[in-house]
Coordinates of N, CA and C in Angstrom, one line a residue:
M1 N 0.8 -1.1 0.0 CA 0.1 0.0 0.0 C 0.9 1.3 0.0
R2 N 1.9 1.3 0.6 CA 2.8 2.4 0.8 C 3.3 2.7 -0.7
A3 N 3.6 1.9 -1.4 CA 4.0 2.1 -2.9 C 3.0 2.8 -3.6
A4 N 1.8 2.3 -3.5 CA 0.7 3.1 -4.3 C 0.6 4.6 -3.8
Y5 N 0.7 4.8 -2.5 CA 0.7 6.2 -2.0 C 1.8 7.0 -2.5
A6 N 3.0 6.3 -2.6 CA 4.2 7.1 -3.0 C 4.1 7.5 -4.5
R7 N 3.2 6.7 -5.3 CA 3.2 6.9 -6.7 C 2.1 8.1 -7.1
T8 N 1.3 8.5 -6.0 CA 0.2 9.3 -6.1 C 0.7 10.8 -6.2
D9 N 0.0 11.5 -7.1 CA 0.1 13.0 -7.0 C -0.9 13.6 -6.0
Y10 N -0.6 14.4 -5.2 CA -1.5 15.0 -4.3 C -1.6 16.5 -4.5
E11 N -2.7 16.9 -5.1 CA -2.9 18.2 -5.7 C -3.9 19.0 -4.8
A12 N -3.6 20.2 -4.4 CA -4.6 21.1 -3.8 C -4.2 22.6 -4.2
G13 N -5.1 23.3 -4.5 CA -4.9 24.8 -4.7 C -4.0 24.9 -5.9
G14 N -3.9 23.9 -6.8 CA -3.0 24.0 -8.1 C -1.6 23.6 -7.8
I15 N -1.4 23.1 -6.5 CA 0.0 22.8 -6.2 C 0.0 21.2 -6.0
V16 N 1.0 20.5 -6.7 CA 1.2 19.1 -6.7 C 2.3 18.8 -5.7
A17 N 1.9 17.9 -4.8 CA 3.0 17.4 -3.8 C 3.1 15.9 -4.0
H18 N 4.4 15.4 -3.6 CA 4.8 14.0 -3.7 C 5.3 13.3 -2.4
I19 N 5.0 12.2 -2.1 CA 5.7 11.6 -0.8 C 7.2 11.7 -0.9
G20 N 7.7 12.1 0.1 CA 9.2 12.2 0.3 C 9.9 13.4 -0.3
A21 N 9.1 14.4 -0.8 CA 9.7 15.5 -1.6 C 9.2 16.8 -0.8
R22 N 10.1 17.7 -0.7 CA 9.7 18.9 -0.2 C 9.0 19.8 -1.3
S23 N 8.2 20.7 -0.9 CA 7.4 21.6 -1.8 C 7.4 23.0 -1.4
P24 N 8.3 23.9 -2.0 CA 8.2 25.4 -1.5 C 6.8 25.8 -1.9
A25 N 6.1 25.6 -2.9 CA 4.8 26.0 -3.2 C 3.8 25.7 -2.0
L26 N 3.9 24.5 -1.6 CA 3.1 24.0 -0.5 C 3.5 24.7 0.7
D27 N 4.7 24.8 1.0 CA 5.1 25.7 2.1 C 4.4 27.1 2.2
A28 N 4.4 27.7 0.9 CA 3.9 29.0 0.8 C 2.5 29.0 1.1
L29 N 1.7 28.0 0.6 CA 0.3 27.8 0.9 C 0.0 27.7 2.4
L30 N 0.8 26.9 3.0 CA 0.6 26.8 4.5 C 0.8 28.1 5.2
R31 N 1.9 28.8 4.9 CA 2.3 30.1 5.4 C 1.1 31.1 5.2
A32 N 0.6 31.2 4.0 CA -0.5 32.0 3.7 C -1.7 31.7 4.5
G33 N -1.9 30.4 4.9 CA -3.0 30.1 5.8 C -2.6 30.3 7.3
G34 N -1.5 30.7 7.6 CA -1.1 31.0 8.9 C -0.8 29.7 9.8
V35 N -0.4 28.6 9.0 CA -0.1 27.3 9.7 C 1.2 26.8 9.3
R36 N 1.7 25.9 10.1 CA 3.0 25.3 9.7 C 2.8 23.9 9.4
R37 N 1.6 23.3 9.8 CA 1.4 21.8 9.4 C -0.1 21.7 8.8
A38 N -0.2 20.6 8.1 CA -1.6 20.3 7.5 C -1.5 18.9 7.2
A39 N -2.7 18.3 6.7 CA -2.7 17.1 6.0 C -3.8 17.0 5.0
F40 N -3.4 16.1 4.0 CA -4.4 15.8 3.0 C -5.2 14.7 3.4
V41 N -6.5 14.7 3.4 CA -7.5 13.7 3.8 C -8.7 13.6 3.0
T42 N -9.1 12.4 2.8 CA -10.4 12.3 2.0 C -11.5 11.5 2.8
A43 N -12.7 11.5 2.1 CA -13.7 10.6 2.7 C -14.1 9.7 1.6
W44 N -13.5 9.7 0.5 CA -13.8 8.8 -0.6 C -13.4 7.4 -0.4
N45 N -14.1 6.4 -0.9 CA -13.7 5.0 -1.0 C -13.1 4.5 0.4
P46 N -13.9 4.4 1.4 CA -13.5 3.9 2.7 C -12.8 2.5 2.7
Y47 N -11.7 2.5 3.4 CA -11.0 1.3 3.4 C -10.5 0.8 2.0
S48 N -10.4 1.7 1.1 CA -9.8 1.6 -0.3 C -10.9 0.6 -1.1
R49 N -12.2 0.9 -0.6 CA -13.2 0.0 -1.4 C -13.9 1.1 -2.3
K50 N -13.8 0.9 -3.6 CA -14.5 1.8 -4.6 C -16.0 2.0 -4.2
M51 N -16.4 3.2 -4.1 CA -17.8 3.6 -3.9 C -18.3 4.5 -5.1
P52 N -19.7 4.5 -5.2 CA -20.2 5.4 -6.3 C -19.8 6.8 -6.1
R53 N -19.7 7.6 -7.2 CA -19.3 8.9 -7.1 C -20.2 9.7 -6.2
G54 N -21.7 9.5 -6.3 CA -22.5 10.3 -5.6 C -22.3 10.1 -4.0
W55 N -22.1 8.8 -3.6 CA -21.8 8.5 -2.2 C -20.6 9.1 -1.7
N56 N -19.5 9.1 -2.7 CA -18.2 9.7 -2.2 C -18.3 11.2 -2.0
D57 N -19.1 11.8 -3.0 CA -19.3 13.2 -2.9 C -20.1 13.6 -1.5
R58 N -21.2 12.9 -1.2 CA -21.8 13.1 0.1 C -20.9 13.0 1.4
M59 N -20.0 11.9 1.2 CA -19.1 11.8 2.4 C -18.1 12.8 2.4
L60 N -17.7 13.3 1.3 CA -16.7 14.5 1.2 C -17.4 15.7 1.8
D61 N -18.7 16.0 1.6 CA -19.4 17.1 2.1 C -19.6 16.9 3.7
R62 N -19.7 15.8 4.1 CA -19.7 15.6 5.5 C -18.3 15.9 6.2
L63 N -17.2 15.4 5.5 CA -16.0 15.8 5.9 C -15.7 17.3 6.0
R64 N -16.1 17.9 5.1 CA -16.1 19.4 5.0 C -16.7 20.1 6.2
G65 N -18.0 19.6 6.6 CA -18.6 20.0 7.7 C -17.8 19.7 9.0
A66 N -17.3 18.5 9.1 CA -16.5 18.1 10.4 C -15.2 18.9 10.3
A67 N -14.7 19.3 9.3 CA -13.4 20.1 9.3 C -13.5 21.5 10.0
R68 N -14.6 22.0 10.1 CA -14.9 23.2 10.8 C -13.9 24.3 10.5
G69 N -13.8 24.8 9.3 CA -13.1 25.9 9.0 C -11.6 25.7 8.8
R70 N -11.1 24.5 8.9 CA -9.6 24.2 8.6 C -9.3 24.0 7.2
I71 N -10.1 24.0 6.3 CA -9.8 23.7 4.9 C -8.9 24.9 4.3
L72 N -7.7 24.4 3.9 CA -6.8 25.4 3.2 C -7.1 25.3 1.7
A73 N -7.4 24.1 1.3 CA -7.6 24.0 -0.3 C -8.3 22.7 -0.6
E74 N -8.8 22.5 -1.7 CA -9.3 21.2 -2.1 C -8.6 20.7 -3.4
G75 N -8.6 19.5 -3.6 CA -8.0 18.9 -4.7 C -8.2 17.5 -5.0
W76 N -7.3 16.9 -5.7 CA -7.4 15.5 -6.2 C -6.1 14.8 -5.8
G77 N -6.2 13.6 -5.5 CA -5.0 12.5 -5.3 C -5.3 11.7 -6.5
S78 N -4.2 11.5 -7.3 CA -4.5 10.5 -8.5 C -3.1 9.9 -8.9
G79 N -3.2 8.7 -9.3 CA -2.1 7.8 -9.7 C -2.5 6.4 -10.1
H80 N -2.0 6.0 -11.2 CA -2.2 4.6 -11.6 C -3.6 4.2 -11.6
G81 N -4.5 4.8 -12.2 CA -5.8 4.5 -12.4 C -6.8 4.8 -11.2
W82 N -6.3 5.4 -10.0 CA -7.1 5.7 -9.0 C -7.1 7.2 -8.7
A83 N -8.2 7.8 -8.5 CA -8.4 9.3 -8.1 C -9.3 9.4 -7.1
E84 N -8.9 10.4 -6.2 CA -10.0 10.7 -5.1 C -9.8 12.2 -4.9
R85 N -11.0 12.8 -4.7 CA -11.1 14.1 -4.1 C -10.6 14.2 -2.7
H86 N -9.9 15.3 -2.4 CA -9.4 15.4 -1.0 C -9.5 16.8 -0.5
L87 N -9.3 17.0 0.8 CA -9.1 18.4 1.4 C -7.8 18.5 2.0
L88 N -7.1 19.6 1.9 CA -5.9 20.0 2.7 C -6.4 20.6 3.9
L89 N -6.2 20.0 5.0 CA -6.7 20.6 6.4 C -5.6 21.1 7.2
A90 N -5.7 22.4 7.6 CA -4.7 23.0 8.5 C -4.6 22.2 9.9
G91 N -3.5 22.1 10.5 CA -3.4 21.7 11.8 C -2.5 20.4 12.0
D92 N -2.4 19.9 13.2 CA -1.6 18.9 13.6 C -2.2 17.6 12.9
P93 N -1.3 16.9 12.1 CA -1.9 15.7 11.5 C -2.3 14.6 12.5
R94 N -1.9 14.6 13.8 CA -2.4 13.6 14.7 C -3.9 13.9 15.0
R95 N -4.1 15.2 15.1 CA -5.5 15.6 15.2 C -6.3 15.3 14.0
I96 N -5.8 15.5 12.8 CA -6.6 15.4 11.5 C -6.8 13.8 11.3
A97 N -5.9 13.0 11.9 CA -6.1 11.5 11.8 C -7.4 11.1 12.4
V98 N -7.8 11.8 13.4 CA -9.1 11.5 14.1 C -10.2 11.5 13.0
L99 N -10.3 12.6 12.1 CA -11.2 12.7 11.2 C -10.9 11.6 10.1
A100 N -9.7 11.4 9.7 CA -9.5 10.3 8.7 C -10.0 8.9 9.3
R101 N -9.8 8.6 10.5 CA -10.3 7.3 11.1 C -11.9 7.5 11.0
R102 N -12.5 8.6 11.4 CA -13.9 8.6 11.4 C -14.5 8.5 10.0
F103 N -13.8 8.8 9.1 CA -14.3 8.5 7.6 C -13.6 7.3 7.0
R104 N -13.1 6.4 7.9 CA -12.6 5.1 7.4 C -11.6 5.1 6.4
Q105 N -10.5 5.9 6.7 CA -9.4 6.0 5.7 C -8.2 5.2 6.3
H106 N -7.4 4.6 5.5 CA -6.3 3.9 5.8 C -5.1 4.7 6.2
A107 N -5.0 6.0 5.7 CA -3.8 6.9 5.7 C -4.3 8.3 5.5
L108 N -3.3 9.2 5.8 CA -3.4 10.6 5.4 C -1.9 11.0 5.0
V109 N -1.9 12.1 4.3 CA -0.7 12.7 3.9 C -0.3 13.9 4.6
A110 N 0.8 13.9 5.5 CA 1.1 15.0 6.2 C 2.1 15.9 5.6
V111 N 1.9 17.2 5.8 CA 2.8 18.2 5.3 C 3.1 19.2 6.4
A112 N 4.4 19.7 6.3 CA 4.9 20.6 7.3 C 5.9 21.5 6.6
V113 N 5.9 22.8 6.9 CA 6.7 23.7 6.3 C 8.2 23.3 6.5
G114 N 8.9 23.3 5.2 CA 10.3 23.0 5.2 C 10.7 21.6 5.3
K115 N 9.6 20.6 5.4 CA 9.9 19.2 5.6 C 9.3 18.4 4.2
P116 N 9.9 17.3 4.1 CA 9.2 16.3 3.0 C 7.8 16.0 3.3
V117 N 7.1 15.8 2.4 CA 5.7 15.2 2.4 C 5.8 13.9 2.9
R118 N 5.0 13.3 3.8 CA 5.0 12.0 4.3 C 3.7 11.5 4.5
I119 N 3.7 10.0 4.4 CA 2.4 9.3 4.5 C 2.3 8.8 5.9
I120 N 1.1 8.8 6.5 CA 0.9 8.2 7.8 C -0.1 7.2 7.6
L121 N 0.4 5.8 7.7 CA -0.5 4.7 7.4 C -1.0 4.1 8.7
G122 N -1.9 3.2 8.5 CA -2.4 2.4 9.8 C -3.4 3.1 10.5
L123 N -4.3 3.9 10.0 CA -5.2 4.8 10.8 C -6.6 3.9 10.8
A124 N -6.9 3.1 9.8 CA -8.2 2.5 10.0 C -8.4 1.5 11.2
A125 N -9.5 1.8 11.8 CA -9.8 0.8 12.8 C -10.7 -0.2 12.3
P126 N -10.9 -1.3 13.0 CA -11.9 -2.3 12.5 C -13.2 -1.7 12.4
R127 N -13.9 -2.1 11.4 CA -15.2 -1.4 11.0 C -16.2 -1.2 12.2
A128 N -16.3 -2.1 13.2 CA -17.3 -2.1 14.2 C -16.8 -0.9 15.2
A129 N -15.6 -0.6 15.2 CA -15.0 0.4 16.1 C -14.8 1.8 15.6
T130 N -15.5 2.1 14.4 CA -15.1 3.3 13.7 C -15.8 4.6 14.3
G131 N -17.1 4.2 14.9 CA -17.9 5.3 15.3 C -18.7 6.1 14.3
V132 N -18.7 5.5 13.1 CA -19.5 6.1 12.0 C -20.9 6.0 12.3
D133 N -21.7 7.2 12.0 CA -23.1 7.1 12.5 C -24.0 6.1 11.6
A134 N -25.1 5.9 11.9 CA -26.1 5.0 11.3 C -26.4 5.6 10.0
R135 N -26.5 6.9 9.8 CA -26.8 7.4 8.4 C -25.8 6.9 7.5
T136 N -24.5 7.1 7.8 CA -23.4 6.7 6.9 C -23.6 5.2 6.6
R137 N -23.9 4.4 7.5 CA -24.1 2.9 7.2 C -25.1 2.7 6.3
R138 N -26.3 3.4 6.5 CA -27.4 3.2 5.6 C -27.1 3.6 4.1
E139 N -26.3 4.6 4.0 CA -26.0 5.2 2.7 C -25.1 4.3 1.9
E140 N -24.3 3.4 2.6 CA -23.4 2.5 2.1 C -24.2 1.3 1.3
R141 N -25.3 1.0 1.8 CA -26.0 -0.2 1.2 C -26.6 0.1 0.0

C-alpha cells in the first residue's frame, strides 16, 4: 500500500505534492493560511473500497462540515488509475487523523513547512469500532 501512495500526485490549490519531496509552493500555501502543518485527507472510498461517485461526494461534504473551517484547499489525489477528491486541512496531522479514522481511511498525507511530504499509514480501525453514524452505514447499502 505504501508504494501506491508514493506513486500518487497530491494536488490542492493548483500545487502538486509527492511523498518524500519538499514543496516550496506548498510551504507558501501553509504560510498564507497561517499554519506550519496540515494534512491531505479524503472521505472517498473507505478502506480503499470503490464507492459510487454520489456516495463519495456526500461523504466529502460531511468531511467538509466536520473540518470546521480548517480547509486550506481542495484537490485530487491521483495515480495509476485511482483518483480521489481530498481536502488539505490545517493543523496537527495527529488531530486530523481522528477525522481520517472517522471517515474510514487507511492513511493521510502529512505536510509541514520545510519538510518532505510524508504518509501516515495504519489509521483505519476495525469497522465496528469506527464510530461512523447510522446514516453513513445506511448510505453504504
